PDB file of C-alpha atoms in Angstrom:
ATOM      1  CA  MET Y   1       0.000   0.000   0.000  1.00 70.00           C
ATOM      2  CA  LYS Y   2       2.759   2.383   1.037  1.00 80.00           C
ATOM      3  CA  TYR Y   3       4.800   1.371  -1.945  1.00 82.00           C
ATOM      4  CA  LYS Y   4       1.858   2.054  -4.265  1.00 86.00           C
ATOM      5  CA  ALA Y   5       1.275   5.479  -2.764  1.00 86.00           C
ATOM      6  CA  PHE Y   6       4.952   6.287  -3.117  1.00 85.00           C
ATOM      7  CA  LEU Y   7       4.851   5.276  -6.768  1.00 84.00           C
ATOM      8  CA  ILE Y   8       1.750   7.382  -7.356  1.00 87.00           C
ATOM      9  CA  LEU Y   9       3.601  10.392  -5.984  1.00 86.00           C
ATOM     10  CA  ALA Y  10       7.017   9.730  -7.481  1.00 86.00           C
ATOM     11  CA  LEU Y  11       6.021   8.624 -10.972  1.00 86.00           C
ATOM     12  CA  PRO Y  12       4.428  11.907 -12.100  1.00 86.00           C
ATOM     13  CA  LEU Y  13       7.445  13.735 -10.699  1.00 84.00           C
ATOM     14  CA  LEU Y  14       9.777  11.513 -12.700  1.00 84.00           C
ATOM     15  CA  ILE Y  15       7.744  11.922 -15.897  1.00 83.00           C
ATOM     16  CA  ILE Y  16       7.478  15.694 -15.542  1.00 81.00           C
ATOM     17  CA  GLY Y  17      11.152  15.964 -14.586  1.00 76.00           C
ATOM     18  CA  SER Y  18      12.435  13.916 -17.492  1.00 78.00           C
ATOM     19  CA  GLY Y  19      10.365  16.019 -19.902  1.00 77.00           C
ATOM     20  CA  CYS Y  20      12.356  19.143 -19.090  1.00 78.00           C
ATOM     21  CA  ALA Y  21      14.913  20.248 -21.674  1.00 79.00           C
ATOM     22  CA  ASN Y  22      17.404  22.682 -20.252  1.00 82.00           C
ATOM     23  CA  VAL Y  23      18.728  24.783 -23.140  1.00 89.00           C
ATOM     24  CA  LYS Y  24      22.064  26.227 -22.111  1.00 92.00           C
ATOM     25  CA  PRO Y  25      22.914  29.830 -22.962  1.00 92.00           C
ATOM     26  CA  TRP Y  26      25.481  28.725 -25.551  1.00 92.00           C
ATOM     27  CA  GLN Y  27      22.947  26.453 -27.278  1.00 92.00           C
ATOM     28  CA  ARG Y  28      20.458  29.195 -28.099  1.00 91.00           C
ATOM     29  CA  GLY Y  29      21.635  29.861 -31.642  1.00 90.00           C
ATOM     30  CA  THR Y  30      18.483  28.349 -33.122  1.00 88.00           C
ATOM     31  CA  LEU Y  31      16.250  30.280 -30.751  1.00 88.00           C
ATOM     32  CA  ALA Y  32      18.059  33.479 -31.721  1.00 87.00           C
ATOM     33  CA  ASP Y  33      17.435  32.874 -35.411  1.00 86.00           C
ATOM     34  CA  TYR Y  34      15.433  35.456 -37.344  1.00 85.00           C
ATOM     35  CA  THR Y  35      12.750  32.901 -38.148  1.00 86.00           C
ATOM     36  CA  MET Y  36      12.007  32.595 -34.435  1.00 85.00           C
ATOM     37  CA  ARG Y  37      10.988  36.235 -34.204  1.00 82.00           C
ATOM     38  CA  ALA Y  38       7.293  36.892 -33.602  1.00 78.00           C
ATOM     39  CA  ASP Y  39       7.478  39.981 -35.856  1.00 77.00           C
ATOM     40  CA  ARG Y  40       9.361  38.357 -38.748  1.00 85.00           C
ATOM     41  CA  ASP Y  41       6.406  38.714 -41.161  1.00 88.00           C
ATOM     42  CA  PRO Y  42       5.015  42.297 -40.996  1.00 87.00           C
ATOM     43  CA  LEU Y  43       2.254  41.653 -43.564  1.00 91.00           C
ATOM     44  CA  GLY Y  44       1.046  38.473 -41.861  1.00 89.00           C
ATOM     45  CA  GLN Y  45       1.176  40.239 -38.512  1.00 85.00           C
ATOM     46  CA  ALA Y  46      -0.878  43.146 -39.886  1.00 87.00           C
ATOM     47  CA  GLN Y  47      -3.521  40.709 -41.153  1.00 90.00           C
ATOM     48  CA  ILE Y  48      -3.703  38.940 -37.816  1.00 87.00           C
ATOM     49  CA  GLU Y  49      -3.969  42.284 -36.038  1.00 86.00           C
ATOM     50  CA  HIS Y  50      -6.788  43.311 -38.384  1.00 88.00           C
ATOM     51  CA  MET Y  51      -8.735  40.124 -37.695  1.00 89.00           C
ATOM     52  CA  TRP Y  52      -8.100  40.490 -33.984  1.00 86.00           C
ATOM     53  CA  PHE Y  53      -9.331  44.080 -34.034  1.00 86.00           C
ATOM     54  CA  SER Y  54     -12.456  43.180 -36.071  1.00 88.00           C
ATOM     55  CA  ARG Y  55     -13.357  40.331 -33.774  1.00 88.00           C
ATOM     56  CA  GLU Y  56     -12.434  41.730 -30.390  1.00 86.00           C
ATOM     57  CA  ALA Y  57     -12.569  45.513 -30.921  1.00 83.00           C
ATOM     58  CA  ALA Y  58      -9.110  45.628 -29.429  1.00 78.00           C
ATOM     59  CA  SER Y  59      -5.622  45.862 -30.831  1.00 73.00           C
ATOM     60  CA  GLY Y  60      -1.968  45.880 -29.788  1.00 69.00           C
ATOM     61  CA  GLY Y  61      -0.389  44.594 -26.616  1.00 70.00           C
ATOM     62  CA  ARG Y  62       1.320  41.699 -28.314  1.00 67.00           C
ATOM     63  CA  GLY Y  63       4.580  41.232 -26.438  1.00 62.00           C
ATOM     64  CA  VAL Y  64       7.972  42.538 -27.496  1.00 60.00           C
ATOM     65  CA  GLY Y  65      10.309  42.099 -30.421  1.00 60.00           C
ATOM     66  CA  GLY Y  66      13.524  40.099 -30.489  1.00 60.00           C
ATOM     67  CA  GLY Y  67      14.504  36.467 -30.720  1.00 58.00           C
ATOM     68  CA  GLY Y  68      14.787  33.918 -27.999  1.00 61.00           C
ATOM     69  CA  CYS Y  69      18.498  33.917 -27.269  1.00 67.00           C
ATOM     70  CA  GLY Y  70      17.948  35.664 -23.933  1.00 66.00           C
ATOM     71  CA  CYS Y  71      21.121  37.688 -24.499  1.00 66.00           C
ATOM     72  CA  ASN Y  72      21.529  40.245 -21.724  1.00 54.00           C
TER      73      ASN Y  72
ATOM     74  CA  MET J  10      -0.478   8.417   4.327  1.00 51.00           C
ATOM     75  CA  ASN J  11       2.040   8.199   7.177  1.00 60.00           C
ATOM     76  CA  THR J  12       4.974  10.467   8.036  1.00 64.00           C
ATOM     77  CA  SER J  13       7.597   8.027   6.756  1.00 69.00           C
ATOM     78  CA  LEU J  14       6.099   8.074   3.279  1.00 63.00           C
ATOM     79  CA  LEU J  15       5.941  11.848   3.285  1.00 62.00           C
ATOM     80  CA  LYS J  16       9.595  11.987   4.306  1.00 71.00           C
ATOM     81  CA  LYS J  17      10.570   9.682   1.456  1.00 69.00           C
ATOM     82  CA  PHE J  18       8.618  11.817  -0.970  1.00 61.00           C
ATOM     83  CA  ALA J  19      10.279  14.977   0.335  1.00 63.00           C
ATOM     84  CA  VAL J  20      13.734  13.426  -0.078  1.00 65.00           C
ATOM     85  CA  ALA J  21      12.903  12.273  -3.625  1.00 61.00           C
ATOM     86  CA  THR J  22      11.648  15.760  -4.538  1.00 57.00           C
ATOM     87  CA  LEU J  23      14.751  17.338  -3.050  1.00 55.00           C
ATOM     88  CA  LEU J  24      17.053  14.981  -4.944  1.00 59.00           C
ATOM     89  CA  ALA J  25      15.187  15.573  -8.191  1.00 56.00           C
ATOM     90  CA  GLY J  26      15.382  19.323  -7.649  1.00 54.00           C
ATOM     91  CA  THR J  27      19.096  19.110  -6.981  1.00 52.00           C
ATOM     92  CA  PHE J  28      19.613  16.968 -10.063  1.00 50.00           C
ATOM     93  CA  PHE J  29      17.799  19.395 -12.360  1.00 51.00           C
ATOM     94  CA  THR J  30      19.375  22.565 -10.991  1.00 51.00           C
ATOM     95  CA  ALA J  31      22.882  21.417 -10.092  1.00 54.00           C
ATOM     96  CA  SER J  32      25.501  23.697 -11.606  1.00 60.00           C
ATOM     97  CA  ALA J  33      29.282  23.795 -11.507  1.00 72.00           C
ATOM     98  CA  ALA J  34      29.564  27.190 -13.129  1.00 89.00           C
ATOM     99  CA  LEU J  35      32.901  28.954 -12.932  1.00 92.00           C
ATOM    100  CA  LYS J  36      32.710  31.785 -10.433  1.00 92.00           C
ATOM    101  CA  VAL J  37      34.884  34.462  -8.879  1.00 94.00           C
ATOM    102  CA  GLY J  38      37.705  32.841  -6.916  1.00 92.00           C
ATOM    103  CA  ASP J  39      37.827  29.716  -9.087  1.00 93.00           C
ATOM    104  CA  THR J  40      40.641  28.801 -11.424  1.00 93.00           C
ATOM    105  CA  LEU J  41      39.981  28.490 -15.137  1.00 92.00           C
ATOM    106  CA  PRO J  42      40.423  24.913 -16.382  1.00 92.00           C
ATOM    107  CA  ASP J  43      43.568  24.203 -18.390  1.00 91.00           C
ATOM    108  CA  LEU J  44      42.708  25.500 -21.858  1.00 91.00           C
ATOM    109  CA  ALA J  45      45.213  23.205 -23.545  1.00 90.00           C
ATOM    110  CA  SER J  46      43.194  20.150 -22.536  1.00 92.00           C
ATOM    111  CA  PHE J  47      40.055  21.158 -24.447  1.00 93.00           C
ATOM    112  CA  LYS J  48      41.200  20.793 -28.071  1.00 91.00           C
ATOM    113  CA  LEU J  49      40.232  24.331 -28.978  1.00 95.00           C
ATOM    114  CA  GLU J  50      40.411  25.245 -32.659  1.00 95.00           C
ATOM    115  CA  GLY J  51      42.948  27.984 -33.229  1.00 95.00           C
ATOM    116  CA  LYS J  52      46.213  28.852 -31.591  1.00 92.00           C
ATOM    117  CA  LEU J  53      46.282  29.880 -27.962  1.00 92.00           C
ATOM    118  CA  PRO J  54      48.579  32.813 -27.094  1.00 89.00           C
ATOM    119  CA  ASP J  55      52.102  31.647 -26.189  1.00 85.00           C
ATOM    120  CA  ALA J  56      52.672  33.679 -23.071  1.00 81.00           C
ATOM    121  CA  LEU J  57      49.637  33.484 -20.801  1.00 84.00           C
ATOM    122  CA  LYS J  58      51.476  32.953 -17.525  1.00 84.00           C
ATOM    123  CA  GLY J  59      51.811  36.022 -15.358  1.00 88.00           C
ATOM    124  CA  LYS J  60      49.391  38.024 -17.455  1.00 93.00           C
ATOM    125  CA  ILE J  61      45.909  39.278 -16.814  1.00 95.00           C
ATOM    126  CA  ILE J  62      43.563  37.363 -19.082  1.00 96.00           C
ATOM    127  CA  VAL J  63      40.135  38.412 -20.259  1.00 97.00           C
ATOM    128  CA  VAL J  64      38.331  35.271 -21.391  1.00 97.00           C
ATOM    129  CA  ASP J  65      35.195  36.066 -23.342  1.00 97.00           C
ATOM    130  CA  PHE J  66      32.659  33.426 -24.386  1.00 97.00           C
ATOM    131  CA  TRP J  67      30.665  34.500 -27.432  1.00 97.00           C
ATOM    132  CA  ALA J  68      28.595  33.327 -30.380  1.00 96.00           C
ATOM    133  CA  SER J  69      27.910  34.778 -33.816  1.00 96.00           C
ATOM    134  CA  TRP J  70      24.132  34.871 -33.250  1.00 94.00           C
ATOM    135  CA  CYS J  71      24.506  36.990 -30.135  1.00 93.00           C
ATOM    136  CA  THR J  72      24.008  40.717 -30.784  1.00 92.00           C
ATOM    137  CA  PRO J  73      25.636  41.968 -27.562  1.00 94.00           C
ATOM    138  CA  CYS J  74      28.709  39.895 -28.455  1.00 96.00           C
ATOM    139  CA  ALA J  75      29.139  41.945 -31.625  1.00 96.00           C
ATOM    140  CA  LYS J  76      28.826  45.120 -29.583  1.00 96.00           C
ATOM    141  CA  SER J  77      31.442  43.906 -27.117  1.00 97.00           C
ATOM    142  CA  PHE J  78      34.104  43.180 -29.737  1.00 97.00           C
ATOM    143  CA  PRO J  79      35.252  46.797 -30.337  1.00 97.00           C
ATOM    144  CA  VAL J  80      35.606  47.257 -26.565  1.00 97.00           C
ATOM    145  CA  LEU J  81      37.605  44.043 -26.145  1.00 97.00           C
ATOM    146  CA  ASP J  82      39.765  45.129 -29.055  1.00 97.00           C
ATOM    147  CA  GLU J  83      40.325  48.467 -27.384  1.00 97.00           C
ATOM    148  CA  LEU J  84      41.390  46.689 -24.173  1.00 97.00           C
ATOM    149  CA  GLN J  85      43.832  44.476 -26.055  1.00 96.00           C
ATOM    150  CA  LYS J  86      45.421  47.473 -27.736  1.00 96.00           C
ATOM    151  CA  LYS J  87      45.477  49.626 -24.607  1.00 95.00           C
ATOM    152  CA  TYR J  88      47.053  46.978 -22.361  1.00 94.00           C
ATOM    153  CA  ALA J  89      48.919  45.070 -25.045  1.00 91.00           C
ATOM    154  CA  ASP J  90      51.931  44.141 -22.918  1.00 88.00           C
ATOM    155  CA  ARG J  91      50.162  42.986 -19.744  1.00 92.00           C
ATOM    156  CA  VAL J  92      46.697  41.837 -20.725  1.00 95.00           C
ATOM    157  CA  VAL J  93      45.627  39.043 -23.066  1.00 96.00           C
ATOM    158  CA  VAL J  94      42.118  39.055 -24.447  1.00 97.00           C
ATOM    159  CA  LEU J  95      41.036  35.567 -25.433  1.00 97.00           C
ATOM    160  CA  ALA J  96      37.667  35.164 -27.125  1.00 97.00           C
ATOM    161  CA  VAL J  97      36.197  31.670 -27.126  1.00 97.00           C
ATOM    162  CA  ASN J  98      33.613  31.088 -29.830  1.00 97.00           C
ATOM    163  CA  VAL J  99      30.894  28.512 -29.145  1.00 96.00           C
ATOM    164  CA  ASP J 100      29.180  28.367 -32.552  1.00 95.00           C
ATOM    165  CA  ASP J 101      28.132  24.959 -33.837  1.00 92.00           C
ATOM    166  CA  LYS J 102      29.606  25.684 -37.269  1.00 93.00           C
ATOM    167  CA  LYS J 103      32.964  27.255 -38.069  1.00 95.00           C
ATOM    168  CA  SER J 104      31.494  29.010 -41.109  1.00 96.00           C
ATOM    169  CA  LYS J 105      29.277  31.091 -38.815  1.00 95.00           C
ATOM    170  CA  MET J 106      32.269  32.209 -36.788  1.00 96.00           C
ATOM    171  CA  ASP J 107      34.269  33.001 -39.933  1.00 96.00           C
ATOM    172  CA  ALA J 108      31.432  35.104 -41.365  1.00 96.00           C
ATOM    173  CA  PHE J 109      31.198  37.002 -38.087  1.00 96.00           C
ATOM    174  CA  MET J 110      34.955  37.556 -37.950  1.00 96.00           C
ATOM    175  CA  ALA J 111      34.942  38.898 -41.504  1.00 97.00           C
ATOM    176  CA  LYS J 112      32.441  41.543 -40.387  1.00 95.00           C
ATOM    177  CA  HIS J 113      34.135  42.254 -37.065  1.00 95.00           C
ATOM    178  CA  PRO J 114      37.897  41.984 -37.482  1.00 95.00           C
ATOM    179  CA  VAL J 115      39.820  42.181 -34.198  1.00 96.00           C
ATOM    180  CA  SER J 116      43.402  42.162 -32.972  1.00 95.00           C
ATOM    181  CA  PHE J 117      42.911  39.772 -30.038  1.00 96.00           C
ATOM    182  CA  THR J 118      43.061  35.985 -30.117  1.00 95.00           C
ATOM    183  CA  VAL J 119      39.927  34.080 -31.076  1.00 97.00           C
ATOM    184  CA  VAL J 120      39.644  30.328 -30.634  1.00 97.00           C
ATOM    185  CA  ARG J 121      36.692  28.040 -31.201  1.00 97.00           C
ATOM    186  CA  ASP J 122      35.314  25.547 -28.733  1.00 96.00           C
ATOM    187  CA  ALA J 123      34.061  23.244 -31.479  1.00 95.00           C
ATOM    188  CA  GLU J 124      33.126  20.402 -29.143  1.00 94.00           C
ATOM    189  CA  GLN J 125      31.620  22.831 -26.628  1.00 94.00           C
ATOM    190  CA  LYS J 126      33.463  21.076 -23.826  1.00 95.00           C
ATOM    191  CA  LEU J 127      35.164  24.127 -22.362  1.00 96.00           C
ATOM    192  CA  VAL J 128      31.939  26.102 -22.339  1.00 96.00           C
ATOM    193  CA  ALA J 129      30.159  23.163 -20.707  1.00 95.00           C
ATOM    194  CA  ALA J 130      32.868  23.070 -18.032  1.00 95.00           C
ATOM    195  CA  VAL J 131      32.689  26.811 -17.435  1.00 95.00           C
ATOM    196  CA  GLU J 132      28.895  27.112 -17.793  1.00 95.00           C
ATOM    197  CA  PRO J 133      28.568  30.813 -18.589  1.00 95.00           C
ATOM    198  CA  ALA J 134      25.163  32.145 -17.572  1.00 93.00           C
ATOM    199  CA  THR J 135      24.656  34.328 -20.642  1.00 93.00           C
ATOM    200  CA  MET J 136      26.100  35.102 -24.039  1.00 94.00           C
ATOM    201  CA  PRO J 137      28.485  36.834 -23.871  1.00 95.00           C
ATOM    202  CA  THR J 138      30.110  36.090 -20.523  1.00 96.00           C
ATOM    203  CA  SER J 139      33.600  37.279 -19.740  1.00 97.00           C
ATOM    204  CA  PHE J 140      35.976  36.366 -16.951  1.00 97.00           C
ATOM    205  CA  ILE J 141      38.887  38.531 -15.899  1.00 97.00           C
ATOM    206  CA  LEU J 142      41.700  36.415 -14.498  1.00 96.00           C
ATOM    207  CA  ASP J 143      44.574  37.736 -12.446  1.00 95.00           C
ATOM    208  CA  ALA J 144      48.225  36.831 -13.056  1.00 92.00           C
ATOM    209  CA  THR J 145      47.829  33.608 -11.055  1.00 92.00           C
ATOM    210  CA  GLY J 146      44.976  32.384 -13.262  1.00 91.00           C
ATOM    211  CA  LYS J 147      42.258  32.963 -10.695  1.00 95.00           C
ATOM    212  CA  VAL J 148      38.916  34.466 -11.740  1.00 96.00           C
ATOM    213  CA  ARG J 149      38.693  37.895 -10.151  1.00 97.00           C
ATOM    214  CA  PHE J 150      35.806  39.457 -12.044  1.00 97.00           C
ATOM    215  CA  LEU J 151      32.852  38.085 -13.938  1.00 97.00           C
ATOM    216  CA  HIS J 152      30.624  39.856 -16.478  1.00 96.00           C
ATOM    217  CA  ASN J 153      27.308  38.375 -17.540  1.00 95.00           C
ATOM    218  CA  GLY J 154      26.280  40.003 -20.801  1.00 94.00           C
ATOM    219  CA  PHE J 155      27.603  43.217 -22.262  1.00 95.00           C
ATOM    220  CA  HIS J 156      26.013  46.526 -21.324  1.00 95.00           C
ATOM    221  CA  GLY J 157      27.858  49.048 -23.474  1.00 95.00           C
ATOM    222  CA  GLU J 158      29.718  51.872 -21.813  1.00 96.00           C
ATOM    223  CA  ASP J 159      28.957  50.616 -18.306  1.00 96.00           C
ATOM    224  CA  THR J 160      30.696  47.318 -18.982  1.00 96.00           C
ATOM    225  CA  ARG J 161      33.572  49.109 -20.733  1.00 97.00           C
ATOM    226  CA  LYS J 162      34.173  51.282 -17.666  1.00 97.00           C
ATOM    227  CA  GLU J 163      34.004  48.230 -15.403  1.00 97.00           C
ATOM    228  CA  TYR J 164      36.533  46.359 -17.565  1.00 97.00           C
ATOM    229  CA  ILE J 165      39.001  49.247 -17.413  1.00 97.00           C
ATOM    230  CA  SER J 166      38.536  49.813 -13.705  1.00 97.00           C
ATOM    231  CA  GLU J 167      38.945  46.113 -12.922  1.00 97.00           C
ATOM    232  CA  ILE J 168      41.997  45.670 -15.128  1.00 97.00           C
ATOM    233  CA  GLU J 169      43.590  48.779 -13.615  1.00 96.00           C
ATOM    234  CA  SER J 170      42.974  47.388 -10.133  1.00 96.00           C
ATOM    235  CA  LEU J 171      44.732  44.145 -11.085  1.00 95.00           C
ATOM    236  CA  LEU J 172      47.654  46.000 -12.639  1.00 93.00           C
ATOM    237  CA  LYS J 173      48.375  47.901  -9.396  1.00 88.00           C
TER     238      LYS J 173
END
């Protein structure tokens, strides 16, 4: 019984833990690539903004520019 | 559930936490590992002993690294006889480093950690990260990132303090 309870507690922890991928600062070249930028396609972004505005009567407030290298 | 089970669970959680966050990052007071043992691409400077060394870890995709290069170059030229600036590139491909170097030519030594073993041993927290070593090879100052003129002033002040 105790063993079962321990497994029930420990197993999710093990699964969640092993699913973590720790990207080191020197491995962020791909994340820093231009294609990872949220604002890489101005026309596409403008279309999305237009649809968002038409649907929600709200616009803007969509995060910040830059890639994902986390530099500085 | 009894107390013993809870204790076991707490220990397991603690161990897991330690495992996922454990870090052996190089810090102030530590000694830089022997560079010769890491098979770095490029030639290391001949006379490193007895000199102040600025070891800078950088990558071509890192914008602040590009901004730091003119400052590091200035340091190398200003303290040419007593300071060695050593830039360690961590790019996955040499072509990326070469393209960067063509755009940002410098007078200091640049080597490449192709296998990323040195950088894994040092574990810099950001790109770029620079370590200022005293004449005995001990890390005396550590810079995470590059913040323009502020970092430049800190570099000069720290190097001057080591030269006294």
